[in-house]
Coordinates of C-alpha atoms in Angstrom, one line a residue:
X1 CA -11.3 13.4 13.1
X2 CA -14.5 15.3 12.4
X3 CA -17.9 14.1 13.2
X4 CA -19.5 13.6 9.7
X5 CA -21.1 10.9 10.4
X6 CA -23.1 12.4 13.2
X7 CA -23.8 15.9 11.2
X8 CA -27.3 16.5 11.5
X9 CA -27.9 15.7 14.8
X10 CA -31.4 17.9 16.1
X11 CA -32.5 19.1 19.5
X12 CA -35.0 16.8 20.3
X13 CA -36.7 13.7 19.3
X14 CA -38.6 14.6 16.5
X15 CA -36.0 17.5 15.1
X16 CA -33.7 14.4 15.1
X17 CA -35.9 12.3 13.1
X18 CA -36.5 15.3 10.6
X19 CA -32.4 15.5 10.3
X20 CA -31.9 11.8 9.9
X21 CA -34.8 11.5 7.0
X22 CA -33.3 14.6 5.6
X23 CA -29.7 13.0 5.6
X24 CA -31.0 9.8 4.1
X25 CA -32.2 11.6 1.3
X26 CA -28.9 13.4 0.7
X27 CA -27.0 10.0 1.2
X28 CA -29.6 8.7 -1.4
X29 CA -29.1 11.3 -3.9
X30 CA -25.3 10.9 -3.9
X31 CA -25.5 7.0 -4.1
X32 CA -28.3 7.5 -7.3
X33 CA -24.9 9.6 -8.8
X34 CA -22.3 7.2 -8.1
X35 CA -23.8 4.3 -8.9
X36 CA -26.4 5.5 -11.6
X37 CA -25.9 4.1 -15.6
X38 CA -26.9 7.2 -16.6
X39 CA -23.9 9.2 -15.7
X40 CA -21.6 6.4 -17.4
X41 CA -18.8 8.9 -19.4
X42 CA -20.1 11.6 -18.0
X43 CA -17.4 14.0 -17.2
X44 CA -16.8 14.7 -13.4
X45 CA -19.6 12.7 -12.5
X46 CA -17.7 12.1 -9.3
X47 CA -17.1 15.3 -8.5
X48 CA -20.3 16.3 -9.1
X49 CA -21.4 14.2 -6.8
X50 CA -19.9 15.4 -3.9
X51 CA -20.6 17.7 -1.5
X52 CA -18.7 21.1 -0.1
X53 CA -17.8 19.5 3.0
X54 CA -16.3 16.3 1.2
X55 CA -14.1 18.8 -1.0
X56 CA -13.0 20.4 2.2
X57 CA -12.0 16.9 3.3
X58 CA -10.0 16.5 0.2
X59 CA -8.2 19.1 0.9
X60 CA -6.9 17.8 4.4
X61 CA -5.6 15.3 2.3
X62 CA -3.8 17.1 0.1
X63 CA -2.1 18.9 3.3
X64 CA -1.1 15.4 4.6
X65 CA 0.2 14.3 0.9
X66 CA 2.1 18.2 0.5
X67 CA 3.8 17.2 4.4
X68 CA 5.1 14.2 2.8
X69 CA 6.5 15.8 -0.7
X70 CA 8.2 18.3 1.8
X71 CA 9.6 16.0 3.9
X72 CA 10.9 13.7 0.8
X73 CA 12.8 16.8 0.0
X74 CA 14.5 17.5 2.9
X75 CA 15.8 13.7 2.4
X76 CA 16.9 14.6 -1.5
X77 CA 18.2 17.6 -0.4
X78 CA 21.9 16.3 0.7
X79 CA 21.5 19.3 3.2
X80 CA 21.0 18.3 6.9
X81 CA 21.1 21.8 7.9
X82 CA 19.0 23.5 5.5
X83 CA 15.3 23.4 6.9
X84 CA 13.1 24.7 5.0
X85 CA 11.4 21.7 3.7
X86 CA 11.1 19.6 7.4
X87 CA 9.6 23.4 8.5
X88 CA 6.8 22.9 5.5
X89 CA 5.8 19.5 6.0
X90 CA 5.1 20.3 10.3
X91 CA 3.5 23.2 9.5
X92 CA 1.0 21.3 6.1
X93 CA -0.5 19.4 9.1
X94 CA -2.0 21.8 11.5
X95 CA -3.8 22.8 8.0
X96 CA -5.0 19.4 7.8
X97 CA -6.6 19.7 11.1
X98 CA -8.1 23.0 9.9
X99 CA -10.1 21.4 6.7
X100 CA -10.9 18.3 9.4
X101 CA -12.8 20.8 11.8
X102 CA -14.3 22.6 9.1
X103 CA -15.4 19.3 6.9
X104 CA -17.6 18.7 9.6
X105 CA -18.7 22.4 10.2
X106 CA -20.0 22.9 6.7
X107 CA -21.6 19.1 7.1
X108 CA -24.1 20.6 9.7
X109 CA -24.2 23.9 8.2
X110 CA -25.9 22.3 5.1
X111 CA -27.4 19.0 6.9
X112 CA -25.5 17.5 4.4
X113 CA -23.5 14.3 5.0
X114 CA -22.5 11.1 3.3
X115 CA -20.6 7.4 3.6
X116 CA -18.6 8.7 1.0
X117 CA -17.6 11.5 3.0
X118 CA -17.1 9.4 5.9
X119 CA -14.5 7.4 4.3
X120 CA -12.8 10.2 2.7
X121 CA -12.7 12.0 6.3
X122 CA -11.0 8.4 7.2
X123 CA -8.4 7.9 4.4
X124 CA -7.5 12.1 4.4
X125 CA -6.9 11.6 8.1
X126 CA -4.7 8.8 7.5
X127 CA -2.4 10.6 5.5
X128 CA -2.4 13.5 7.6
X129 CA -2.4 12.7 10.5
X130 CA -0.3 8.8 10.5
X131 CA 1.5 8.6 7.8
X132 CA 3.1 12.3 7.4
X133 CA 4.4 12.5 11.0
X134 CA 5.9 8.9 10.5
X135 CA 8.0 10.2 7.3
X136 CA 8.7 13.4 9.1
X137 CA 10.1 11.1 11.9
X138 CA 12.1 9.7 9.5
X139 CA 13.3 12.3 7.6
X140 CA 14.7 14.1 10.7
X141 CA 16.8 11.0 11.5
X142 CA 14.7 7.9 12.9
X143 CA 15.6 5.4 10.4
X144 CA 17.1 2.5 11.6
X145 CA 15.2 -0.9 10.4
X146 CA 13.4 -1.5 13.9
X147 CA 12.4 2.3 13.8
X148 CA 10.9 1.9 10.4
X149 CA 8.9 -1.1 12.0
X150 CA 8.1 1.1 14.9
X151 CA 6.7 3.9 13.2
X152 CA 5.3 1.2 11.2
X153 CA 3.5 0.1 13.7
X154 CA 2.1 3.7 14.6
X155 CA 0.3 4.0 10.8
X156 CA -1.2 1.0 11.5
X157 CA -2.8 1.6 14.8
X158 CA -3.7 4.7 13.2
X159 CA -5.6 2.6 10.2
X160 CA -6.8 -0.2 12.6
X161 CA -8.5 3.3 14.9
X162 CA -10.1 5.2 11.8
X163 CA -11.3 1.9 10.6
X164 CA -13.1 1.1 13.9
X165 CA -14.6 4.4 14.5
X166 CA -16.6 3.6 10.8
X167 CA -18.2 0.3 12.2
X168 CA -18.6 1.7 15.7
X169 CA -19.3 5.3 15.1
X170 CA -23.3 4.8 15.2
X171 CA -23.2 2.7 18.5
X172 CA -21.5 4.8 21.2
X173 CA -23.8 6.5 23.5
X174 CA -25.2 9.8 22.1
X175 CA -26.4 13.0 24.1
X176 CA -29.3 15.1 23.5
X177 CA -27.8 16.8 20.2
X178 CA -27.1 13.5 18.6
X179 CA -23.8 14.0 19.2
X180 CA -21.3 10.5 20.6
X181 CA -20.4 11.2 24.1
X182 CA -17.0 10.3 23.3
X183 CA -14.0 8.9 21.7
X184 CA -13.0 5.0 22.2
X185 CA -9.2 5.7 22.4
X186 CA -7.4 9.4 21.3
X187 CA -8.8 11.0 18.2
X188 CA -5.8 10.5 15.5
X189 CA -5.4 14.3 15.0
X190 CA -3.7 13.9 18.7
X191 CA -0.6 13.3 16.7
X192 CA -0.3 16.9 16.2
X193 CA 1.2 16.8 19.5
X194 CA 3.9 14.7 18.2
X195 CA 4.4 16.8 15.1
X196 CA 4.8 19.7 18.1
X197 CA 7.7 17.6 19.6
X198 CA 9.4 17.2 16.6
X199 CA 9.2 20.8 15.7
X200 CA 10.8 21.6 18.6
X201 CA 13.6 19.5 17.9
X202 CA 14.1 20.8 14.5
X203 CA 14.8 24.3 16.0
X204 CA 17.2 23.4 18.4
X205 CA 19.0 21.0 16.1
X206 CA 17.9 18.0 18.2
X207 CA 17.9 15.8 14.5
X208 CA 20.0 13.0 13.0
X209 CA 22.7 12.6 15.5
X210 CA 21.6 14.2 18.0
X211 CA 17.8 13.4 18.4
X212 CA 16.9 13.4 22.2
X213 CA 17.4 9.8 23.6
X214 CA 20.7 8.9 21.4
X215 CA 21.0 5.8 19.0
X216 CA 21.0 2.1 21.8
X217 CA 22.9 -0.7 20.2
X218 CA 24.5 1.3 17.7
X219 CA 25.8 -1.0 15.1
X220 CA 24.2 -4.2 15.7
X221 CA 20.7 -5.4 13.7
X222 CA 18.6 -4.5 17.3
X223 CA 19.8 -0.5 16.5
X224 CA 17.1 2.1 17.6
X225 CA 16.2 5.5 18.5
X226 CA 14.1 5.4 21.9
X227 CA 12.1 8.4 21.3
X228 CA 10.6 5.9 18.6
X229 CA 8.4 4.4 21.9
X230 CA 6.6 7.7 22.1
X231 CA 5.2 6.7 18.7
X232 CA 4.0 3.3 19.5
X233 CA 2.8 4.5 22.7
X234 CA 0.4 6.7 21.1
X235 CA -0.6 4.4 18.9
X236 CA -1.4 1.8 21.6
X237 CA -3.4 5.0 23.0
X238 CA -5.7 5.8 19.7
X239 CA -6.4 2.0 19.5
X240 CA -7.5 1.5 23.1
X241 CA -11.3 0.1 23.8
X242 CA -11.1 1.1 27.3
X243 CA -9.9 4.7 26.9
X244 CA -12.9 7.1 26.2
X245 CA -11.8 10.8 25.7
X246 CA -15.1 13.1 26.0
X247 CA -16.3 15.1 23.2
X248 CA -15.6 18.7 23.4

């Protein structure tokens, strides 16, 4: 998750009110676009409205949404052991973390930030970071109906995180720079180390029948994979209050 709603953050007092009025104005000039009459039927009023660092965003989105294409055909496939597709849609998502470090980058390279590029560094990290490991998960074997409501469970607590850090952002305790002192609860691009686990299973064959852990109550309606707990722990972890990870 990239800090773009603490881009222009300056060294001292007054550099940081000269940032803040500065990034007012560019939220004000992007608001005039997006909401002015004037650029009713306008083509790509909305894209000219944004800024470099919310089309970097987008495209940490479309690295999450490529993950899940990939993964949806390894499923159509019909060929457990042909792996080229799972292998593409691991490897879209450390590429999603690349366009989420640099989204903020360019944000305090050009003292330009947004609310509309707050909530598309939100919604871009949901899909790349919660719901493409949850369909890689699936596509490599987890499946049964209480692992659907457990990886389920770990897109939500990834939506219920990103969603708090947008209300909350602006209250945690800054340091000199501007900059929160922390994250309440693991940053969502954690999952990565998930994604790592999972690649390591898809080169020793650890998939379908023979994901690490086994099938427990195999043919009854309670049927899981264990391994699914290491997703809803991790989810319990990204949505804790009490858990603050520092800033690097």
């Amino acid at each position: 998750m990239s800090k773009r709603s603490n881009a222009n953050g300056g060294a001292g007092a007054l550099s940081k009110e000269v940032a803040d009025l500065k990034e007012d104005v560019a939220h004000d000039k992007q608001k005039t676009l997006l909401l002015s009459s004037e650029t009713t039927g306008q083509h790509f009023s909305l894209v000219r409205a944004m800024h470099l660092a919310d089309l970097i965003t987008e495209l940490n989105g479309l690295c999450g949404i490529m993950s899940i294409f990939s993964s949806l055909r390894y499923c159509i496939n019909g060929q457990p052991d042909e792996l080229g597709n799972i292998y593409a849609a691991l490897a879209f998502l450390p590429f999603g973390l690349f366009f989420d470090f640099m989204d903020g980058k360019v944000a305090r390279w050009r003292k330009k930030s947004s609310m509309m590029g707050q909530e598309l560094d939100s919604l871009a990290d949901l899909i790349s970071f919660g719901v493409s490991p949850a369909v890689v998960a699936f596509a490599i074997g987890i499946r049964t109906p209480l692992d659907h409501l457990a990886l389920a469970f770990f897109v939500l607590c990834g939506l219920t995180r990103l969603a708090r850090f947008n209300v909350t952002a602006t209250q945690i305790p800054t340091d000199a720079t501007g900059k929160a002192k922390y994250f309440e609860g693991t940053p969502i691009p954690t999952t990565l180390g998930l994604d790592a686990m999972m690649a390591y299973w898809v080169y020793n064959g650890w998939i379908h029948d023979a994901i690490p852990g086994g099938l427990w109550l195999q043919g009854t309606a309670l049927e899981f994979h264990p391994v699914v707990l290491l997703f809803m722990v991790h989810g319990c972890l990204m949505t804790s209050k009490t858990l603050h990870v520092p800033k690097p």
